[in-house]
Amino acid sequence: MQGRSDDQRELLDVESVAGHLLKPGSVFAFLAAHRTRLFPPELFADLFPSRRARPSVPPEVVATVLVLQALHGLSDREAVEALTFDLRWKAACGLAITDTAFDPSTLTYWRRRLAASTRPDRIFETVAEVIGQTGAVTGKTRRALDSTILDDAVARQDTVTQLIAAIRRVAREVPAADEIVAQVSARPGGHDYARPGKPEIAWDDPAARDELVSALVNDALAVLAGIEERHPGGDGLEPKQAEAVALLALVAGQDVEPAEGSDGTDGRWRIARQVAPDRMISTVDPDARHAHKSRERRQDGYRAHVVVEPDTGLITNTALTKAAGPDNSDATVGIALLDGDPSRPAEPVAVLADSAYGTGDALAALEAAGHTAVIKPWPLRPTVPGGFTLDDFTINDTSDAVTCPNGITRPVTRTGKVTFKSACRGCPLRERCTTATDGRTLTLGPHHALQRAHRAHARLPEHLESYRRHRPMVERSIAWLTRGNHRIPHRGVTKNNAWLHTRVAALNLRRLLTLGLHLDHGRWTLAAA
């Protein structure tokens, strides 16, 4: 049953006693005055369809706490403590000085109900409606795309730890799997999966490590075979149980490869010499991933994507994804967010972004939509330091041929390959072109002409001036997003995506107040510039 606030103020109501001490224009003061208008009870009525049972906490109070919690980067327990002891929080929520806060589990309960609803991001949408009503971004014809990596909330696990943890999880959750695991453990040299943690071996001995990895992989394969025998194709397994089995199968294959001189059938395995491109780094949070922000900097966690209106710094759309994988790349997600931006004007816009968004597919999508790409070009790296890049070759799209800097012309294959081979022998420019023994080879992507034209346009003064003038605000918005919140609070994409939307809503609300948000005859508006 949905709770309801008492319209009558108590004697020690914080807002009436000390409301004048709240800083004008602060989020606390705004919510103290307008929380019910911003988050009316009917906004959350679908979360409590039943009129029976004990009334919940009034929805405008919980929504206010969720906004303040996301804004200040607090845990559930810290947020409830702030609501208990911080008069600013009490004033914002309309509580009396002597009021006690609710249990921290209430916030978990509300997030679960919101996630299961048809509008899980309604707090973000509500603030977006305020932005629309103020006209803050109306008629603005620029949008900036960017992303940042947020640290995950779990510790990275190595292969041995993941294998043991995945087998133990299957033993706990899958019916009769504990019997299979016990049989596997009873084999000569079997690991005791009743005990968490790594076994005691000579970890500085490569042979001992390979022997342990082989044993664990073989155990995992035996457990999977036993479950398949009892549940063919996952038949009879509940979603959570099937997920545990799939996780074990993934862990048993992502980090290992047959030992040297083996095809795996003899049971000899070793840690793979290359990291899987979409490697799961923890069985505790299977969605967390490795990410490379640069060649030198590697980070584990998730990727937060944003669309920013660069004049105001307001974030008009956002999403959180895994940190790796082609479907989660900056360009792929950024273009989708731009298309789904509810505040974007009907006419084309200028899209500002760094080189991560300069892929051929992204440029083609922007061109098809009529947008202007004010994007730092995807860098070209010569095969020889200081040597020729792709732009030094003349491409004739009419004849499907490419001419090298020395005047040699070769055809383009159907797969986009261009090979010069013997033409490179004795070429006076070879040292500036290639070190390959069989000569220079080029690969042309499906949008190579568009990318080449974009690189040429990006060198023009007007492109550089627009990029340098309007791009910096998105960096400021990213700084606001990550300040005090470099680590996400939950596990999994779904929960953290909901958290990100709430945090962005809180940041947008604070930004609107900086721009002069106020109520004028029942309508949200900004102060005149």
PDB file of N, CA and C in Angstrom, residues 16-103:
ATOM      1  N   SER A  16      10.086  24.452   8.723  1.00  0.00           N
ATOM      2  CA  SER A  16       9.522  25.659   9.314  1.00  0.00           C
ATOM      3  C   SER A  16      10.423  26.254  10.379  1.00  0.00           C
ATOM      4  N   VAL A  17      11.183  25.376  11.088  1.00  0.00           N
ATOM      5  CA  VAL A  17      12.049  25.859  12.157  1.00  0.00           C
ATOM      6  C   VAL A  17      13.363  26.409  11.625  1.00  0.00           C
ATOM      7  N   ALA A  18      13.969  25.678  10.680  1.00  0.00           N
ATOM      8  CA  ALA A  18      15.312  26.055  10.222  1.00  0.00           C
ATOM      9  C   ALA A  18      15.408  26.124   8.708  1.00  0.00           C
ATOM     10  N   GLY A  19      14.271  26.182   8.022  1.00  0.00           N
ATOM     11  CA  GLY A  19      14.305  26.220   6.561  1.00  0.00           C
ATOM     12  C   GLY A  19      15.038  27.421   6.017  1.00  0.00           C
ATOM     13  N   HIS A  20      15.034  28.512   6.760  1.00  0.00           N
ATOM     14  CA  HIS A  20      15.721  29.724   6.290  1.00  0.00           C
ATOM     15  C   HIS A  20      17.238  29.567   6.261  1.00  0.00           C
ATOM     16  N   LEU A  21      17.736  28.510   6.923  1.00  0.00           N
ATOM     17  CA  LEU A  21      19.181  28.274   6.935  1.00  0.00           C
ATOM     18  C   LEU A  21      19.658  27.513   5.696  1.00  0.00           C
ATOM     19  N   LEU A  22      18.716  26.934   4.956  1.00  0.00           N
ATOM     20  CA  LEU A  22      19.095  26.226   3.736  1.00  0.00           C
ATOM     21  C   LEU A  22      19.614  27.219   2.705  1.00  0.00           C
ATOM     22  N   LYS A  23      20.674  26.844   2.039  1.00  0.00           N
ATOM     23  CA  LYS A  23      21.274  27.724   1.045  1.00  0.00           C
ATOM     24  C   LYS A  23      20.317  27.915  -0.127  1.00  0.00           C
ATOM     25  N   PRO A  24      19.949  29.148  -0.439  1.00  0.00           N
ATOM     26  CA  PRO A  24      19.054  29.378  -1.579  1.00  0.00           C
ATOM     27  C   PRO A  24      19.662  28.830  -2.868  1.00  0.00           C
ATOM     28  N   GLY A  25      18.834  28.184  -3.672  1.00  0.00           N
ATOM     29  CA  GLY A  25      19.320  27.621  -4.925  1.00  0.00           C
ATOM     30  C   GLY A  25      19.953  26.266  -4.780  1.00  0.00           C
ATOM     31  N   SER A  26      20.009  25.717  -3.573  1.00  0.00           N
ATOM     32  CA  SER A  26      20.578  24.389  -3.363  1.00  0.00           C
ATOM     33  C   SER A  26      19.522  23.327  -3.638  1.00  0.00           C
ATOM     34  N   VAL A  27      19.979  22.097  -3.865  1.00  0.00           N
ATOM     35  CA  VAL A  27      19.046  20.996  -4.087  1.00  0.00           C
ATOM     36  C   VAL A  27      18.195  20.769  -2.848  1.00  0.00           C
ATOM     37  N   PHE A  28      18.793  20.936  -1.659  1.00  0.00           N
ATOM     38  CA  PHE A  28      18.041  20.750  -0.419  1.00  0.00           C
ATOM     39  C   PHE A  28      16.866  21.734  -0.341  1.00  0.00           C
ATOM     40  N   ALA A  29      17.140  23.005  -0.596  1.00  0.00           N
ATOM     41  CA  ALA A  29      16.098  24.017  -0.523  1.00  0.00           C
ATOM     42  C   ALA A  29      15.023  23.778  -1.578  1.00  0.00           C
ATOM     43  N   PHE A  30      15.443  23.395  -2.774  1.00  0.00           N
ATOM     44  CA  PHE A  30      14.480  23.159  -3.845  1.00  0.00           C
ATOM     45  C   PHE A  30      13.550  21.998  -3.497  1.00  0.00           C
ATOM     46  N   LEU A  31      14.111  20.878  -3.031  1.00  0.00           N
ATOM     47  CA  LEU A  31      13.293  19.717  -2.704  1.00  0.00           C
ATOM     48  C   LEU A  31      12.405  19.992  -1.491  1.00  0.00           C
ATOM     49  N   ALA A  32      12.904  20.778  -0.559  1.00  0.00           N
ATOM     50  CA  ALA A  32      12.076  21.134   0.596  1.00  0.00           C
ATOM     51  C   ALA A  32      10.815  21.867   0.145  1.00  0.00           C
ATOM     52  N   ALA A  33      10.934  22.690  -0.872  1.00  0.00           N
ATOM     53  CA  ALA A  33       9.797  23.479  -1.343  1.00  0.00           C
ATOM     54  C   ALA A  33       8.956  22.769  -2.393  1.00  0.00           C
ATOM     55  N   HIS A  34       9.593  21.897  -3.200  1.00  0.00           N
ATOM     56  CA  HIS A  34       8.890  21.398  -4.386  1.00  0.00           C
ATOM     57  C   HIS A  34       8.908  19.880  -4.542  1.00  0.00           C
ATOM     58  N   ARG A  35       9.279  19.132  -3.530  1.00  0.00           N
ATOM     59  CA  ARG A  35       9.397  17.673  -3.702  1.00  0.00           C
ATOM     60  C   ARG A  35       8.076  17.040  -4.133  1.00  0.00           C
ATOM     61  N   THR A  36       6.957  17.487  -3.572  1.00  0.00           N
ATOM     62  CA  THR A  36       5.668  16.876  -3.904  1.00  0.00           C
ATOM     63  C   THR A  36       5.231  17.233  -5.317  1.00  0.00           C
ATOM     64  N   ARG A  37       5.536  18.451  -5.772  1.00  0.00           N
ATOM     65  CA  ARG A  37       5.222  18.824  -7.151  1.00  0.00           C
ATOM     66  C   ARG A  37       6.099  18.052  -8.119  1.00  0.00           C
ATOM     67  N   LEU A  38       7.372  17.871  -7.752  1.00  0.00           N
ATOM     68  CA  LEU A  38       8.303  17.157  -8.629  1.00  0.00           C
ATOM     69  C   LEU A  38       7.994  15.662  -8.649  1.00  0.00           C
ATOM     70  N   PHE A  39       7.705  15.091  -7.483  1.00  0.00           N
ATOM     71  CA  PHE A  39       7.447  13.660  -7.378  1.00  0.00           C
ATOM     72  C   PHE A  39       6.075  13.428  -6.728  1.00  0.00           C
ATOM     73  N   PRO A  40       4.989  13.706  -7.419  1.00  0.00           N
ATOM     74  CA  PRO A  40       3.655  13.527  -6.836  1.00  0.00           C
ATOM     75  C   PRO A  40       3.361  12.046  -6.576  1.00  0.00           C
ATOM     76  N   PRO A  41       2.506  11.752  -5.614  1.00  0.00           N
ATOM     77  CA  PRO A  41       2.202  10.356  -5.283  1.00  0.00           C
ATOM     78  C   PRO A  41       1.736   9.535  -6.482  1.00  0.00           C
ATOM     79  N   GLU A  42       0.971  10.142  -7.383  1.00  0.00           N
ATOM     80  CA  GLU A  42       0.467   9.382  -8.536  1.00  0.00           C
ATOM     81  C   GLU A  42       1.579   8.919  -9.474  1.00  0.00           C
ATOM     82  N   LEU A  43       2.755   9.551  -9.389  1.00  0.00           N
ATOM     83  CA  LEU A  43       3.880   9.126 -10.221  1.00  0.00           C
ATOM     84  C   LEU A  43       4.320   7.709  -9.884  1.00  0.00           C
ATOM     85  N   PHE A  44       4.063   7.284  -8.647  1.00  0.00           N
ATOM     86  CA  PHE A  44       4.511   5.965  -8.203  1.00  0.00           C
ATOM     87  C   PHE A  44       3.345   5.050  -7.824  1.00  0.00           C
ATOM     88  N   ALA A  45       2.123   5.437  -8.186  1.00  0.00           N
ATOM     89  CA  ALA A  45       0.949   4.670  -7.770  1.00  0.00           C
ATOM     90  C   ALA A  45       0.966   3.242  -8.302  1.00  0.00           C
ATOM     91  N   ASP A  46       1.532   3.023  -9.496  1.00  0.00           N
ATOM     92  CA  ASP A  46       1.529   1.676 -10.069  1.00  0.00           C
ATOM     93  C   ASP A  46       2.434   0.715  -9.311  1.00  0.00           C
ATOM     94  N   LEU A  47       3.337   1.244  -8.485  1.00  0.00           N
ATOM     95  CA  LEU A  47       4.228   0.376  -7.706  1.00  0.00           C
ATOM     96  C   LEU A  47       3.485  -0.269  -6.539  1.00  0.00           C
ATOM     97  N   PHE A  48       2.350   0.291  -6.173  1.00  0.00           N
ATOM     98  CA  PHE A  48       1.589  -0.208  -5.024  1.00  0.00           C
ATOM     99  C   PHE A  48       0.115  -0.338  -5.418  1.00  0.00           C
ATOM    100  N   PRO A  49      -0.198  -1.323  -6.277  1.00  0.00           N
ATOM    101  CA  PRO A  49      -1.586  -1.453  -6.750  1.00  0.00           C
ATOM    102  C   PRO A  49      -2.556  -1.883  -5.658  1.00  0.00           C
ATOM    103  N   SER A  50      -2.068  -2.553  -4.633  1.00  0.00           N
ATOM    104  CA  SER A  50      -2.949  -3.028  -3.575  1.00  0.00           C
ATOM    105  C   SER A  50      -3.208  -1.935  -2.542  1.00  0.00           C
ATOM    106  N   ARG A  51      -4.436  -1.893  -2.041  1.00  0.00           N
ATOM    107  CA  ARG A  51      -4.791  -0.932  -0.991  1.00  0.00           C
ATOM    108  C   ARG A  51      -4.670  -1.568   0.391  1.00  0.00           C
ATOM    109  N   ARG A  52      -4.211  -2.794   0.429  1.00  0.00           N
ATOM    110  CA  ARG A  52      -4.090  -3.496   1.694  1.00  0.00           C
ATOM    111  C   ARG A  52      -2.651  -3.436   2.187  1.00  0.00           C
ATOM    112  N   ALA A  53      -2.418  -4.066   3.315  1.00  0.00           N
ATOM    113  CA  ALA A  53      -1.099  -4.173   3.933  1.00  0.00           C
ATOM    114  C   ALA A  53      -0.702  -2.844   4.561  1.00  0.00           C
ATOM    115  N   ARG A  54       0.469  -2.855   5.141  1.00  0.00           N
ATOM    116  CA  ARG A  54       0.962  -1.692   5.865  1.00  0.00           C
ATOM    117  C   ARG A  54       1.401  -0.601   4.889  1.00  0.00           C
ATOM    118  N   PRO A  55       1.050   0.647   5.126  1.00  0.00           N
ATOM    119  CA  PRO A  55       1.452   1.721   4.198  1.00  0.00           C
ATOM    120  C   PRO A  55       2.974   1.829   4.095  1.00  0.00           C
ATOM    121  N   SER A  56       3.441   2.102   2.897  1.00  0.00           N
ATOM    122  CA  SER A  56       4.870   2.294   2.690  1.00  0.00           C
ATOM    123  C   SER A  56       5.265   3.719   3.072  1.00  0.00           C
ATOM    124  N   VAL A  57       6.542   4.025   2.930  1.00  0.00           N
ATOM    125  CA  VAL A  57       7.015   5.384   3.131  1.00  0.00           C
ATOM    126  C   VAL A  57       6.437   6.253   2.013  1.00  0.00           C
ATOM    127  N   PRO A  58       6.010   7.484   2.296  1.00  0.00           N
ATOM    128  CA  PRO A  58       5.476   8.346   1.238  1.00  0.00           C
ATOM    129  C   PRO A  58       6.424   8.420   0.042  1.00  0.00           C
ATOM    130  N   PRO A  59       5.903   8.285  -1.177  1.00  0.00           N
ATOM    131  CA  PRO A  59       6.772   8.186  -2.362  1.00  0.00           C
ATOM    132  C   PRO A  59       7.654   9.398  -2.578  1.00  0.00           C
ATOM    133  N   GLU A  60       7.131  10.616  -2.292  1.00  0.00           N
ATOM    134  CA  GLU A  60       7.959  11.801  -2.517  1.00  0.00           C
ATOM    135  C   GLU A  60       9.156  11.830  -1.566  1.00  0.00           C
ATOM    136  N   VAL A  61       9.006  11.195  -0.394  1.00  0.00           N
ATOM    137  CA  VAL A  61      10.119  11.133   0.557  1.00  0.00           C
ATOM    138  C   VAL A  61      11.198  10.185   0.042  1.00  0.00           C
ATOM    139  N   VAL A  62      10.791   8.997  -0.416  1.00  0.00           N
ATOM    140  CA  VAL A  62      11.762   8.028  -0.928  1.00  0.00           C
ATOM    141  C   VAL A  62      12.439   8.570  -2.191  1.00  0.00           C
ATOM    142  N   ALA A  63      11.666   9.178  -3.094  1.00  0.00           N
ATOM    143  CA  ALA A  63      12.253   9.737  -4.314  1.00  0.00           C
ATOM    144  C   ALA A  63      13.273  10.818  -3.974  1.00  0.00           C
ATOM    145  N   THR A  64      12.972  11.637  -2.976  1.00  0.00           N
ATOM    146  CA  THR A  64      13.905  12.678  -2.546  1.00  0.00           C
ATOM    147  C   THR A  64      15.179  12.068  -1.990  1.00  0.00           C
ATOM    148  N   VAL A  65      15.039  11.033  -1.189  1.00  0.00           N
ATOM    149  CA  VAL A  65      16.226  10.363  -0.627  1.00  0.00           C
ATOM    150  C   VAL A  65      17.048   9.729  -1.743  1.00  0.00           C
ATOM    151  N   LEU A  66      16.401   9.097  -2.717  1.00  0.00           N
ATOM    152  CA  LEU A  66      17.135   8.472  -3.826  1.00  0.00           C
ATOM    153  C   LEU A  66      17.929   9.514  -4.613  1.00  0.00           C
ATOM    154  N   VAL A  67      17.340  10.691  -4.819  1.00  0.00           N
ATOM    155  CA  VAL A  67      18.027  11.758  -5.543  1.00  0.00           C
ATOM    156  C   VAL A  67      19.226  12.259  -4.739  1.00  0.00           C
ATOM    157  N   LEU A  68      19.031  12.527  -3.465  1.00  0.00           N
ATOM    158  CA  LEU A  68      20.128  13.013  -2.627  1.00  0.00           C
ATOM    159  C   LEU A  68      21.208  11.957  -2.455  1.00  0.00           C
ATOM    160  N   GLN A  69      20.799  10.706  -2.331  1.00  0.00           N
ATOM    161  CA  GLN A  69      21.769   9.613  -2.209  1.00  0.00           C
ATOM    162  C   GLN A  69      22.650   9.526  -3.445  1.00  0.00           C
ATOM    163  N   ALA A  70      22.024   9.579  -4.627  1.00  0.00           N
ATOM    164  CA  ALA A  70      22.794   9.514  -5.870  1.00  0.00           C
ATOM    165  C   ALA A  70      23.671  10.743  -6.046  1.00  0.00           C
ATOM    166  N   LEU A  71      23.171  11.908  -5.630  1.00  0.00           N
ATOM    167  CA  LEU A  71      23.933  13.140  -5.785  1.00  0.00           C
ATOM    168  C   LEU A  71      25.189  13.130  -4.934  1.00  0.00           C
ATOM    169  N   HIS A  72      25.092  12.593  -3.720  1.00  0.00           N
ATOM    170  CA  HIS A  72      26.217  12.631  -2.787  1.00  0.00           C
ATOM    171  C   HIS A  72      26.991  11.311  -2.726  1.00  0.00           C
ATOM    172  N   GLY A  73      26.592  10.318  -3.515  1.00  0.00           N
ATOM    173  CA  GLY A  73      27.342   9.071  -3.591  1.00  0.00           C
ATOM    174  C   GLY A  73      27.366   8.284  -2.296  1.00  0.00           C
ATOM    175  N   LEU A  74      26.216   8.126  -1.649  1.00  0.00           N
ATOM    176  CA  LEU A  74      26.142   7.438  -0.365  1.00  0.00           C
ATOM    177  C   LEU A  74      25.562   6.038  -0.525  1.00  0.00           C
ATOM    178  N   SER A  75      25.934   5.155   0.379  1.00  0.00           N
ATOM    179  CA  SER A  75      25.332   3.832   0.442  1.00  0.00           C
ATOM    180  C   SER A  75      23.944   3.954   1.061  1.00  0.00           C
ATOM    181  N   ASP A  76      23.185   2.878   1.043  1.00  0.00           N
ATOM    182  CA  ASP A  76      21.849   2.909   1.643  1.00  0.00           C
ATOM    183  C   ASP A  76      21.925   3.263   3.124  1.00  0.00           C
ATOM    184  N   ARG A  77      22.851   2.647   3.825  1.00  0.00           N
ATOM    185  CA  ARG A  77      22.972   2.908   5.257  1.00  0.00           C
ATOM    186  C   ARG A  77      23.411   4.350   5.520  1.00  0.00           C
ATOM    187  N   GLU A  78      24.345   4.843   4.710  1.00  0.00           N
ATOM    188  CA  GLU A  78      24.796   6.224   4.883  1.00  0.00           C
ATOM    189  C   GLU A  78      23.676   7.222   4.582  1.00  0.00           C
ATOM    190  N   ALA A  79      22.853   6.909   3.569  1.00  0.00           N
ATOM    191  CA  ALA A  79      21.748   7.801   3.223  1.00  0.00           C
ATOM    192  C   ALA A  79      20.725   7.858   4.354  1.00  0.00           C
ATOM    193  N   VAL A  80      20.431   6.718   4.951  1.00  0.00           N
ATOM    194  CA  VAL A  80      19.473   6.693   6.057  1.00  0.00           C
ATOM    195  C   VAL A  80      20.037   7.412   7.281  1.00  0.00           C
ATOM    196  N   GLU A  81      21.324   7.272   7.519  1.00  0.00           N
ATOM    197  CA  GLU A  81      21.942   8.012   8.626  1.00  0.00           C
ATOM    198  C   GLU A  81      21.879   9.521   8.372  1.00  0.00           C
ATOM    199  N   ALA A  82      22.102   9.931   7.123  1.00  0.00           N
ATOM    200  CA  ALA A  82      21.998  11.358   6.793  1.00  0.00           C
ATOM    201  C   ALA A  82      20.578  11.856   7.018  1.00  0.00           C
ATOM    202  N   LEU A  83      19.600  11.023   6.653  1.00  0.00           N
ATOM    203  CA  LEU A  83      18.208  11.406   6.853  1.00  0.00           C
ATOM    204  C   LEU A  83      17.864  11.506   8.342  1.00  0.00           C
ATOM    205  N   THR A  84      18.572  10.749   9.152  1.00  0.00           N
ATOM    206  CA  THR A  84      18.311  10.755  10.595  1.00  0.00           C
ATOM    207  C   THR A  84      18.951  11.947  11.289  1.00  0.00           C
ATOM    208  N   PHE A  85      20.191  12.284  10.892  1.00  0.00           N
ATOM    209  CA  PHE A  85      20.963  13.259  11.662  1.00  0.00           C
ATOM    210  C   PHE A  85      21.234  14.583  10.953  1.00  0.00           C
ATOM    211  N   ASP A  86      21.041  14.643   9.633  1.00  0.00           N
ATOM    212  CA  ASP A  86      21.337  15.857   8.877  1.00  0.00           C
ATOM    213  C   ASP A  86      20.049  16.651   8.683  1.00  0.00           C
ATOM    214  N   LEU A  87      19.988  17.853   9.256  1.00  0.00           N
ATOM    215  CA  LEU A  87      18.773  18.662   9.175  1.00  0.00           C
ATOM    216  C   LEU A  87      18.446  19.069   7.743  1.00  0.00           C
ATOM    217  N   ARG A  88      19.449  19.169   6.883  1.00  0.00           N
ATOM    218  CA  ARG A  88      19.188  19.519   5.484  1.00  0.00           C
ATOM    219  C   ARG A  88      18.374  18.412   4.810  1.00  0.00           C
ATOM    220  N   TRP A  89      18.729  17.152   5.082  1.00  0.00           N
ATOM    221  CA  TRP A  89      17.998  16.019   4.526  1.00  0.00           C
ATOM    222  C   TRP A  89      16.581  15.994   5.083  1.00  0.00           C
ATOM    223  N   LYS A  90      16.437  16.216   6.378  1.00  0.00           N
ATOM    224  CA  LYS A  90      15.100  16.222   6.983  1.00  0.00           C
ATOM    225  C   LYS A  90      14.234  17.315   6.369  1.00  0.00           C
ATOM    226  N   ALA A  91      14.813  18.495   6.170  1.00  0.00           N
ATOM    227  CA  ALA A  91      14.054  19.588   5.572  1.00  0.00           C
ATOM    228  C   ALA A  91      13.639  19.244   4.143  1.00  0.00           C
ATOM    229  N   ALA A  92      14.561  18.667   3.387  1.00  0.00           N
ATOM    230  CA  ALA A  92      14.267  18.306   1.998  1.00  0.00           C
ATOM    231  C   ALA A  92      13.143  17.277   1.914  1.00  0.00           C
ATOM    232  N   CYS A  93      13.071  16.397   2.927  1.00  0.00           N
ATOM    233  CA  CYS A  93      12.063  15.335   2.924  1.00  0.00           C
ATOM    234  C   CYS A  93      10.813  15.692   3.723  1.00  0.00           C
ATOM    235  N   GLY A  94      10.797  16.862   4.375  1.00  0.00           N
ATOM    236  CA  GLY A  94       9.635  17.286   5.118  1.00  0.00           C
ATOM    237  C   GLY A  94       9.469  16.591   6.448  1.00  0.00           C
ATOM    238  N   LEU A  95      10.580  16.191   7.075  1.00  0.00           N
ATOM    239  CA  LEU A  95      10.512  15.497   8.355  1.00  0.00           C
ATOM    240  C   LEU A  95      10.696  16.478   9.514  1.00  0.00           C
ATOM    241  N   ALA A  96      10.260  16.045  10.685  1.00  0.00           N
ATOM    242  CA  ALA A  96      10.480  16.814  11.903  1.00  0.00           C
ATOM    243  C   ALA A  96      11.841  16.478  12.483  1.00  0.00           C
ATOM    244  N   ILE A  97      12.323  17.330  13.346  1.00  0.00           N
ATOM    245  CA  ILE A  97      13.636  17.109  13.959  1.00  0.00           C
ATOM    246  C   ILE A  97      13.680  15.783  14.689  1.00  0.00           C
ATOM    247  N   THR A  98      12.570  15.411  15.341  1.00  0.00           N
ATOM    248  CA  THR A  98      12.541  14.197  16.161  1.00  0.00           C
ATOM    249  C   THR A  98      12.199  12.948  15.369  1.00  0.00           C
ATOM    250  N   ASP A  99      11.896  13.080  14.054  1.00  0.00           N
ATOM    251  CA  ASP A  99      11.530  11.909  13.251  1.00  0.00           C
ATOM    252  C   ASP A  99      12.730  10.999  13.042  1.00  0.00           C
ATOM    253  N   THR A 100      12.472   9.695  13.093  1.00  0.00           N
ATOM    254  CA  THR A 100      13.499   8.712  12.764  1.00  0.00           C
ATOM    255  C   THR A 100      13.334   8.307  11.308  1.00  0.00           C
ATOM    256  N   ALA A 101      14.420   7.841  10.706  1.00  0.00           N
ATOM    257  CA  ALA A 101      14.373   7.435   9.309  1.00  0.00           C
ATOM    258  C   ALA A 101      13.871   5.999   9.194  1.00  0.00           C
ATOM    259  N   PHE A 102      13.618   5.592   7.985  1.00  0.00           N
ATOM    260  CA  PHE A 102      13.201   4.216   7.723  1.00  0.00           C
ATOM    261  C   PHE A 102      14.415   3.298   7.658  1.00  0.00           C
ATOM    262  N   ASP A 103      14.175   2.000   7.552  1.00  0.00           N
ATOM    263  CA  ASP A 103      15.262   1.017   7.472  1.00  0.00           C
ATOM    264  C   ASP A 103      15.933   1.105   6.095  1.00  0.00           C
TER     265      ASP A 103
END
